[in-house]
PDB file of C-alpha atoms and ligand atoms in Angstrom:
ATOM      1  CA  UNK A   1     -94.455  25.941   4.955  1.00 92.00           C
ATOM      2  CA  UNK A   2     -93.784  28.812   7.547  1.00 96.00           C
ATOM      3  CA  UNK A   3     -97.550  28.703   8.506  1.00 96.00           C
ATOM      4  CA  UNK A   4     -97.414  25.429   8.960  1.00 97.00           C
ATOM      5  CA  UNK A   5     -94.087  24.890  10.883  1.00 97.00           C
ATOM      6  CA  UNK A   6     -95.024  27.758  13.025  1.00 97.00           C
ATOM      7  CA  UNK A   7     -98.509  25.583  13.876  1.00 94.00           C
ATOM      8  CA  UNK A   8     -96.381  22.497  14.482  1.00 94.00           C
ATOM      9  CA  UNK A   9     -94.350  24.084  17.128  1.00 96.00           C
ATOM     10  CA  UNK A  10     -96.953  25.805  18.758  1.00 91.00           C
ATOM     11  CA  UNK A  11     -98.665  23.035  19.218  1.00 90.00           C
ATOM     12  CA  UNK A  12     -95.926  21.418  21.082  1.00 89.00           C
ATOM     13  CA  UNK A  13     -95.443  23.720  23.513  1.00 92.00           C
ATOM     14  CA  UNK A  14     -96.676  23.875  27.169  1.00 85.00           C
ATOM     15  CA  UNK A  15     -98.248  26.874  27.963  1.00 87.00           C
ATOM     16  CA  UNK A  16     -95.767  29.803  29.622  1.00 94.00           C
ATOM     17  CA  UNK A  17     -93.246  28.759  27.131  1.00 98.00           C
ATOM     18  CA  UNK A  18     -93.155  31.981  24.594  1.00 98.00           C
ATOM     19  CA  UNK A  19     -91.556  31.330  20.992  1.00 98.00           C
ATOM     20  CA  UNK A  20     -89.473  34.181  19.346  1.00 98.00           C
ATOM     21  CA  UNK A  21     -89.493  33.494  15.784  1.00 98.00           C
ATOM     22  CA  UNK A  22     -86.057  33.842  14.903  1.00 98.00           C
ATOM     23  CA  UNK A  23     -86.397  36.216  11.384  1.00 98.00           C
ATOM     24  CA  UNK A  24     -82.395  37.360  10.884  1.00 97.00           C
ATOM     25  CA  UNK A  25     -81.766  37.272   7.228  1.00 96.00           C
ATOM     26  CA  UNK A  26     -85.040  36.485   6.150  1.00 97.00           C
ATOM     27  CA  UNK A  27     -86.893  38.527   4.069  1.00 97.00           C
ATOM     28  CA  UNK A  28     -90.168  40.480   4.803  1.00 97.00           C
ATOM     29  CA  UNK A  29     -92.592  38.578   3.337  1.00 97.00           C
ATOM     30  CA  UNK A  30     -91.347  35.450   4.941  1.00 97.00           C
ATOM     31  CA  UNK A  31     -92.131  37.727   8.595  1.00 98.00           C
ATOM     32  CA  UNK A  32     -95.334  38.449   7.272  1.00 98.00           C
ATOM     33  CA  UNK A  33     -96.678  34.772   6.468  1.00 98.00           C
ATOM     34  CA  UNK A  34     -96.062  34.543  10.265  1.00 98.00           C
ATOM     35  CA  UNK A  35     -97.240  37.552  11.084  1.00 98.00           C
ATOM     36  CA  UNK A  36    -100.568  36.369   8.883  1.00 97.00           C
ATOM     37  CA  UNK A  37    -100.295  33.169  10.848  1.00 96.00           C
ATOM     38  CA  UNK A  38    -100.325  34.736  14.150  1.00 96.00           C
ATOM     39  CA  UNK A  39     -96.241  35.905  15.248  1.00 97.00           C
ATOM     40  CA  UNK A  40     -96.349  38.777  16.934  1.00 98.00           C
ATOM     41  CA  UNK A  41     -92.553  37.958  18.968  1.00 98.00           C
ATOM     42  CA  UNK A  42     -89.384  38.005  16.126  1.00 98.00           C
ATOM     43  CA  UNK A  43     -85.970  37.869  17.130  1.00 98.00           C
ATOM     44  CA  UNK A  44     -83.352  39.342  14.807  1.00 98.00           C
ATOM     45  CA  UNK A  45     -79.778  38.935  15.675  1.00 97.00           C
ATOM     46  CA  UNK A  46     -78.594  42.610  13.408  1.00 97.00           C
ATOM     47  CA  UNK A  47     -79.445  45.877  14.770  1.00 97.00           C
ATOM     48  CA  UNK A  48     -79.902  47.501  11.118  1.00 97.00           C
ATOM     49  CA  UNK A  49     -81.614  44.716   9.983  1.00 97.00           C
ATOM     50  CA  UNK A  50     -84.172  45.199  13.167  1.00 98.00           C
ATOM     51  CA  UNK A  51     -85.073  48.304  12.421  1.00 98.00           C
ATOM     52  CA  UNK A  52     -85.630  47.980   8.847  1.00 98.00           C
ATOM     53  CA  UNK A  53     -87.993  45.553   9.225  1.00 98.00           C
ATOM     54  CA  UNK A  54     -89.490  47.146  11.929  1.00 98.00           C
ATOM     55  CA  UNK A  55     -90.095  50.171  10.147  1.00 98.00           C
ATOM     56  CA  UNK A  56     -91.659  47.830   7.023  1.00 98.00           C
ATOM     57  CA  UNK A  57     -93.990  46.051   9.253  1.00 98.00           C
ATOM     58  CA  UNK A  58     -97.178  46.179  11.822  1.00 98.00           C
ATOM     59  CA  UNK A  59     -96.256  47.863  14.719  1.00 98.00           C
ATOM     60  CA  UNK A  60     -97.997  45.361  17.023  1.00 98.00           C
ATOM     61  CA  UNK A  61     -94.911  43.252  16.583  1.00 98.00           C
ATOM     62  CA  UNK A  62     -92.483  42.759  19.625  1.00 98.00           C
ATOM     63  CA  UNK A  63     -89.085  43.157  18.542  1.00 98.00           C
ATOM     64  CA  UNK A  64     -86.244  40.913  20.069  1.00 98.00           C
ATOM     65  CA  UNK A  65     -82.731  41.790  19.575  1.00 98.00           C
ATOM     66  CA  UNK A  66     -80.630  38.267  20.221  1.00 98.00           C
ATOM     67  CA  UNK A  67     -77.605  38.696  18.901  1.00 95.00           C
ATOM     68  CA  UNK A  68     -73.894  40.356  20.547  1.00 92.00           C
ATOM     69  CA  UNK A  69     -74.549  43.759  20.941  1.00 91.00           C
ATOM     70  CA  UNK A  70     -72.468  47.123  19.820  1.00 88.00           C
ATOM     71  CA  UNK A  71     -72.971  49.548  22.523  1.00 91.00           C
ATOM     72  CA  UNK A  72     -72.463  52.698  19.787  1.00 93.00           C
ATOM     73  CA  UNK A  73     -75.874  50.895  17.904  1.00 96.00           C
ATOM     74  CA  UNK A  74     -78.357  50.504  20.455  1.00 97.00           C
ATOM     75  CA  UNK A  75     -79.573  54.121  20.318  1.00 98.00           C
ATOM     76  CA  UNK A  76     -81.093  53.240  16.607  1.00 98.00           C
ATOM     77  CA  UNK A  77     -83.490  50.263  18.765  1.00 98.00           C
ATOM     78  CA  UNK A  78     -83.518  52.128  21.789  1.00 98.00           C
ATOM     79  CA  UNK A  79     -87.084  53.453  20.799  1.00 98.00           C
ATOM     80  CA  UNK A  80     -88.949  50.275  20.135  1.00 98.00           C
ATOM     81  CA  UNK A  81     -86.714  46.875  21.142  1.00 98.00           C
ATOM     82  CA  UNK A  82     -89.166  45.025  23.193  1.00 98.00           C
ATOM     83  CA  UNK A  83     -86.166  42.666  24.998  1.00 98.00           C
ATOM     84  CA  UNK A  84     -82.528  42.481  24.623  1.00 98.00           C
ATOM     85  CA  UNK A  85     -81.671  38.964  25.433  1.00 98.00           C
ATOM     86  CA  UNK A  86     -77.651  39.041  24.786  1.00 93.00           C
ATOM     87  CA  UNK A  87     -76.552  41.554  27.429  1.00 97.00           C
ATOM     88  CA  UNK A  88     -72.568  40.257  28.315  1.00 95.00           C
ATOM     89  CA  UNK A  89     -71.191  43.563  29.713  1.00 95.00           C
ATOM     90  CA  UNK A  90     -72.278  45.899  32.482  1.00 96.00           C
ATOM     91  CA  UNK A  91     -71.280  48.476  29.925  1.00 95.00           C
ATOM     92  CA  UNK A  92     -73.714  47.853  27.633  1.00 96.00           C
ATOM     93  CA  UNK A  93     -76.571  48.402  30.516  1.00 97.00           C
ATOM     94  CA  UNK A  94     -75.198  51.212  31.367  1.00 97.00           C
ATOM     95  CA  UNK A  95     -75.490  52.160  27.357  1.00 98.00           C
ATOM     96  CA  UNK A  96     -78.935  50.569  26.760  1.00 98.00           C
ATOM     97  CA  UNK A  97     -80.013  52.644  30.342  1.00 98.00           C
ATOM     98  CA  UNK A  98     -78.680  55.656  28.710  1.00 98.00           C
ATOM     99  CA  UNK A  99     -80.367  55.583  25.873  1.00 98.00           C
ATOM    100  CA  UNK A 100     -83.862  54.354  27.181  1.00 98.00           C
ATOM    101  CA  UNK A 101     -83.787  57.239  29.397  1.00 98.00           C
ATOM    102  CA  UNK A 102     -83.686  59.414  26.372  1.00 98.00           C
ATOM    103  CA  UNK A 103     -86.634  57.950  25.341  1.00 98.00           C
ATOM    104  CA  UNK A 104     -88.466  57.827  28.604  1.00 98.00           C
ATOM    105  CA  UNK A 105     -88.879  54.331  28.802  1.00 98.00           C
ATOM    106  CA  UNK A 106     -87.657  51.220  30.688  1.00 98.00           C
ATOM    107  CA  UNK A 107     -85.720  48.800  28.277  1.00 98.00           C
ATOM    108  CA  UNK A 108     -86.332  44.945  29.433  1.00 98.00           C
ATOM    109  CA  UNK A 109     -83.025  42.775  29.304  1.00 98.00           C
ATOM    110  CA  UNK A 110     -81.441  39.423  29.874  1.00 98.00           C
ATOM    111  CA  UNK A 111     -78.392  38.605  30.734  1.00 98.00           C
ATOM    112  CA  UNK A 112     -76.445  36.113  28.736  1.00 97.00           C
ATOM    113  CA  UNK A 113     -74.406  33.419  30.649  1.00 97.00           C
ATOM    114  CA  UNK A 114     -71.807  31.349  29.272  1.00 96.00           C
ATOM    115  CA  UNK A 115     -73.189  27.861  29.765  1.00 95.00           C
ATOM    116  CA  UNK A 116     -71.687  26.342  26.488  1.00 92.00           C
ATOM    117  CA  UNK A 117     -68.117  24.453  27.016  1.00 85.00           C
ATOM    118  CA  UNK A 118     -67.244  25.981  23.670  1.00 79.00           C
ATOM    119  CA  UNK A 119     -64.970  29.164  23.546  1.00 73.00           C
ATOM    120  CA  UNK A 120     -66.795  30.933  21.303  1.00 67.00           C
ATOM    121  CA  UNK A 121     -69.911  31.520  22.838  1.00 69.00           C
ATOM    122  CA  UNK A 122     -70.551  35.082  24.544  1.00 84.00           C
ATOM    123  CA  UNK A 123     -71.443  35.320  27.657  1.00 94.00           C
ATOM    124  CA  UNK A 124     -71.094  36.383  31.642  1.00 96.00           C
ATOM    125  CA  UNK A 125     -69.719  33.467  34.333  1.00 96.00           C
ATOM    126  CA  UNK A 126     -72.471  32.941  36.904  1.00 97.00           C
ATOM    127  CA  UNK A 127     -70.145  34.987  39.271  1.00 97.00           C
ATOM    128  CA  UNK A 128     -69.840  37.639  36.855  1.00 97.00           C
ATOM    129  CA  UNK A 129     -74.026  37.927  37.293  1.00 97.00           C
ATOM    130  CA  UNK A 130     -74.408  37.426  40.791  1.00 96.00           C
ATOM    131  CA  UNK A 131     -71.769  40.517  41.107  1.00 96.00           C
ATOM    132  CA  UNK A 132     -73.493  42.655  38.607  1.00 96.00           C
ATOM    133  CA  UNK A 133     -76.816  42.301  40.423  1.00 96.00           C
ATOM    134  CA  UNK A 134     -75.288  43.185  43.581  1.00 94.00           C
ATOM    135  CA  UNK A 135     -73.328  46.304  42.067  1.00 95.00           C
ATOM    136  CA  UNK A 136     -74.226  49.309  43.936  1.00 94.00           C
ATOM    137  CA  UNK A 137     -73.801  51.029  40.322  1.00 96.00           C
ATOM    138  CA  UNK A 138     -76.202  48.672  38.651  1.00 97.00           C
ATOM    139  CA  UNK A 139     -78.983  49.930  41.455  1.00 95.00           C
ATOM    140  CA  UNK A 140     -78.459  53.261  40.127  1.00 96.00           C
ATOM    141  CA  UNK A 141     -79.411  52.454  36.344  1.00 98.00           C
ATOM    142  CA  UNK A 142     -83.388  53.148  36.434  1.00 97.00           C
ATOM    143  CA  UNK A 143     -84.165  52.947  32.771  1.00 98.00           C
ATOM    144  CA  UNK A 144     -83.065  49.432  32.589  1.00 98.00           C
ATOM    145  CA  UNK A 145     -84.677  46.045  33.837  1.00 98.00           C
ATOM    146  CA  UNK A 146     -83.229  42.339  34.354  1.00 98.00           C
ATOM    147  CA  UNK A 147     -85.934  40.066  33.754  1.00 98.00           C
ATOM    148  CA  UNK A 148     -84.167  36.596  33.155  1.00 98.00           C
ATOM    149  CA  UNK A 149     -81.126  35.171  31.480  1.00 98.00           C
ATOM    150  CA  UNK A 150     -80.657  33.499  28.378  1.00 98.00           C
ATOM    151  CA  UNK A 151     -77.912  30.826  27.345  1.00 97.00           C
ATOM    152  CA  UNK A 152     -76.867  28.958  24.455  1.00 95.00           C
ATOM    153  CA  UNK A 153     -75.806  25.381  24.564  1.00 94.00           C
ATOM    154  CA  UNK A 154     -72.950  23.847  23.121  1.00 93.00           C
ATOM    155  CA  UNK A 155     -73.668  22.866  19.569  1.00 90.00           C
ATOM    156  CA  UNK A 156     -73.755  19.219  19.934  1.00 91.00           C
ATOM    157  CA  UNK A 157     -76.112  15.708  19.880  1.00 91.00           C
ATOM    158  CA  UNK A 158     -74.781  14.961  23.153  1.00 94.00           C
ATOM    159  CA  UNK A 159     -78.174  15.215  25.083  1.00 95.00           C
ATOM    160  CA  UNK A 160     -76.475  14.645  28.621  1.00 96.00           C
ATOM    161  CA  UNK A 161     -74.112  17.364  27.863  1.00 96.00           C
ATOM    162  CA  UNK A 162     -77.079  19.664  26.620  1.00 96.00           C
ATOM    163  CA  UNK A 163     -78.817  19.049  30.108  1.00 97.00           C
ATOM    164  CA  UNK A 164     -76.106  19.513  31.785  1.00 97.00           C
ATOM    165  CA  UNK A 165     -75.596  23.137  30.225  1.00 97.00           C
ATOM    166  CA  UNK A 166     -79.198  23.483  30.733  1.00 98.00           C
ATOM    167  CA  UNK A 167     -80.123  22.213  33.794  1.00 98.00           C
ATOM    168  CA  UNK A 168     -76.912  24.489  35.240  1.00 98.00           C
ATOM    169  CA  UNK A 169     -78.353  28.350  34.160  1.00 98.00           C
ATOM    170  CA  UNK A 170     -81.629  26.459  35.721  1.00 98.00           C
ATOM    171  CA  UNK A 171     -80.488  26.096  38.867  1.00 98.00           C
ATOM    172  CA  UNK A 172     -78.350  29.835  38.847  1.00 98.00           C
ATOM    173  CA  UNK A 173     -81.574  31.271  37.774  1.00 98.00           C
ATOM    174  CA  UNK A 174     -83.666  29.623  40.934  1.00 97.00           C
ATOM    175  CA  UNK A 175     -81.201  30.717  43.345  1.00 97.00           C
ATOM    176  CA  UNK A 176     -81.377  34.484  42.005  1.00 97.00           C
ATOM    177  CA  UNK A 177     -85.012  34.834  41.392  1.00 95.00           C
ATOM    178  CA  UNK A 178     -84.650  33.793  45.079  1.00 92.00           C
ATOM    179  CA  UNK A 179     -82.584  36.517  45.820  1.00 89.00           C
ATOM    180  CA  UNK A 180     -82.495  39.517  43.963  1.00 78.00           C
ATOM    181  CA  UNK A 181     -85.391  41.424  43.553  1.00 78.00           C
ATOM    182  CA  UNK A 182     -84.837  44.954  43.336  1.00 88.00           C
ATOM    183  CA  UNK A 183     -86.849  47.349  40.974  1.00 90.00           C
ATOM    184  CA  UNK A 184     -84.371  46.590  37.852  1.00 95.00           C
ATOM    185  CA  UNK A 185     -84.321  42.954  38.746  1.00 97.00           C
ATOM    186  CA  UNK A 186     -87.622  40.689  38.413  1.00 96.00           C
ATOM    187  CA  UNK A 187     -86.547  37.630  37.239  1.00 97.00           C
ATOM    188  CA  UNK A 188     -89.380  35.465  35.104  1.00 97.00           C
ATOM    189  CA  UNK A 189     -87.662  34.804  31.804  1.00 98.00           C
ATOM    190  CA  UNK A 190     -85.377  32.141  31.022  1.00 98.00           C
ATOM    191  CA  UNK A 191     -84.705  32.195  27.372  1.00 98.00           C
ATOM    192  CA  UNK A 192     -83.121  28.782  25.948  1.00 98.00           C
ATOM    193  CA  UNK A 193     -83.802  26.586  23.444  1.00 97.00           C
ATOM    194  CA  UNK A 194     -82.719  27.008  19.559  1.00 97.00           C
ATOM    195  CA  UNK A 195     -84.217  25.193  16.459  1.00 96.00           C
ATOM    196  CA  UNK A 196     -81.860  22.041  17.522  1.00 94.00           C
ATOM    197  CA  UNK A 197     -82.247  21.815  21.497  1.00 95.00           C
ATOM    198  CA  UNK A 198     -85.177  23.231  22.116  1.00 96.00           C
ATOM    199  CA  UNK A 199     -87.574  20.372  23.594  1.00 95.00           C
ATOM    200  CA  UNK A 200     -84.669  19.608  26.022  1.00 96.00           C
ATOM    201  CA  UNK A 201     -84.458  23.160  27.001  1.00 97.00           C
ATOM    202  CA  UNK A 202     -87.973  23.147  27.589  1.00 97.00           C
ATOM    203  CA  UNK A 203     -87.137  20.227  29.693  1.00 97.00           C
ATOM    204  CA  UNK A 204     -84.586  21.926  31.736  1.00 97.00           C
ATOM    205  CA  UNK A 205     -87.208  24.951  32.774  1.00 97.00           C
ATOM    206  CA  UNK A 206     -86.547  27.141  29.475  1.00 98.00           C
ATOM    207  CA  UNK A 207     -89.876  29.556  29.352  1.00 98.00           C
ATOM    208  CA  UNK A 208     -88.882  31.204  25.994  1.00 98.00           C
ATOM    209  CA  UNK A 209     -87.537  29.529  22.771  1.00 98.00           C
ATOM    210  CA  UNK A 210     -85.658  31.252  19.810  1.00 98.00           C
ATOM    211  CA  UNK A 211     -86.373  29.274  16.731  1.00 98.00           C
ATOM    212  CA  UNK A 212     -85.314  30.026  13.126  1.00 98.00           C
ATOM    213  CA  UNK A 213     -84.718  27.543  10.956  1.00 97.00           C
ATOM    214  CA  UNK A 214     -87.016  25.208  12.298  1.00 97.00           C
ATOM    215  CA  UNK A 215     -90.012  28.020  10.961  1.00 98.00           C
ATOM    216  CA  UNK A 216     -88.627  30.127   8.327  1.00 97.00           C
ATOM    217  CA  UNK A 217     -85.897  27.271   6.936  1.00 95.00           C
ATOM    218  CA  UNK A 218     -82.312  26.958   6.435  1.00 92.00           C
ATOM    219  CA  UNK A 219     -80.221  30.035   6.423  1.00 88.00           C
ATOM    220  CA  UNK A 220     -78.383  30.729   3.061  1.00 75.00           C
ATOM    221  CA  UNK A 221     -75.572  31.494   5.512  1.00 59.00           C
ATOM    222  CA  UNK A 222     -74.725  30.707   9.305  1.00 52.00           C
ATOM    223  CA  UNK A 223     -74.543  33.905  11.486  1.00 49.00           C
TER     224      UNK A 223
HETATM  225  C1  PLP B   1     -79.855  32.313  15.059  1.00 54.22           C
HETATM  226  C2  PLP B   1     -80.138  32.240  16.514  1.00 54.22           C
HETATM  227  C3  PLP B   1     -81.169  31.430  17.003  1.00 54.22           C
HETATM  228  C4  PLP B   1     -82.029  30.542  16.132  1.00 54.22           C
HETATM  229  O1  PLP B   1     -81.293  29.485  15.609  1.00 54.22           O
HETATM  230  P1  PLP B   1     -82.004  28.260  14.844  1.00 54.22           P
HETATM  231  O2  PLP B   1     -81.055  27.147  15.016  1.00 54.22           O
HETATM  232  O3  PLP B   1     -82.166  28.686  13.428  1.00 54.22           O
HETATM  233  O4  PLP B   1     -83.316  28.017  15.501  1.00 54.22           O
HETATM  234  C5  PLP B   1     -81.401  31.445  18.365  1.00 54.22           C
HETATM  235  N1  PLP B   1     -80.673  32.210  19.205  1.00 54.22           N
HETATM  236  C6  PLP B   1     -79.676  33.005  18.769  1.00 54.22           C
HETATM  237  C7  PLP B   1     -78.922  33.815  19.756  1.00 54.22           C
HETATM  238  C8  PLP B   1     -79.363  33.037  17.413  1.00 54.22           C
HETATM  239  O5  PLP B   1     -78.377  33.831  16.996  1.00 54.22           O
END
């Protein structure tokens, strides 16, 4: 079924909208049917998990870490992790930019605003951004680079509320594509859009999609 789910959504999507197969908890075979099938963008959500199976599997694979991050872990990704979409605290750039350095490379991030009414979503205020952007500190971090944000909606049928959620990190991210645009800030990537939401997001301006369960199935358990 993966092959074929994978086709299906493809086939649905607009061109400029990029689909991370979400792989977290799946096992390696399940990565390689879409691999077979054409994947080359997985998101996992675990930094252990992401590097075993990056170690297991072709190295032409982008690797997407989506989930909270723990500063003291991102030196085992630093070498490899294509994007880091859930950035929430300058101090993990300032981390991630330490540990990039080490490996002589830029690391490509997103930040992750808190668009969901629900308190238990991560994520920075717009205001919290827009003052990171403008740090005089966060000019200084070369190894890093802001390329979009991402933002999860509020789980929830409600499809006014969802483009509400939506349609607000839209508008944010206009306004500071407009204005920042220093060498660690390009923004192009807006990442939105789950197995659930993800047509709607699309709707709202979303250019990248993380779908799991929609490709790989259910989860045995919810993380
Ligand atoms: C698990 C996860 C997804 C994918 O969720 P599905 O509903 O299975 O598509 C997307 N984004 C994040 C941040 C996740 O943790």
């Amino acid at each position: 079924m993966i092959k074929e789910n994978l086709q299906h959504i493809q086939q649905t999507l607009s061109k400029g909208v990029t689909l991370v197969a979400v792989s977290k908890t799946k096992p390696i075979a399940d990565l390689l049917t879409a691999y077979d099938a054409g994947q080359r963008i997985f998101g996992e959500n675990k930094i252990q998990e992401m590097v075993d199976k990056y170690e297991a599997l072709p190295k032409d694979i982008q690797w997407h870490m989506i989930g909270h991050l723990q500063s003291n872990k991102v030196k085992y990704m630093a070498h490899f992790v294509s994007l880091i979409h859930g950035v929430d605290k300058f101090k993990t750039l300032v981390e991630i930019n330490k540990q990039a350095k080490k490996h002589d490379r830029v690391i490509d991030c997103l930040l992750q605003a808190k668009i969901a009414k629900e308190d238990s979503k991560f994520g920075l205020s717009f205001e919290e951004i827009a003052s990171i952007l403008t740090a005089p500190e966060f000019m200084e971090l070369k190894n890093i680079k802001i390329v979009g944000f991402m933002g999860m909606a509020t789980f929830t049928e409600d499809q006014q509320q969802l483009n509400e959620e939506f349609g607000s990190l839209k508008n944010f991210f206009d306004t500071q594509k407009q204005k920042s645009n220093s060498d660690n800030c390009q923004l192009s990537i807006l990442s939105m859009g789950m197995s659930g939401d993800y047509a709607l997001a699309i709707k709202n301006g979303s250019n990248m999609i993380r779908v799991g369960s929609s490709i790989f199935g259910n989860r045995n358990y919810s993380v």
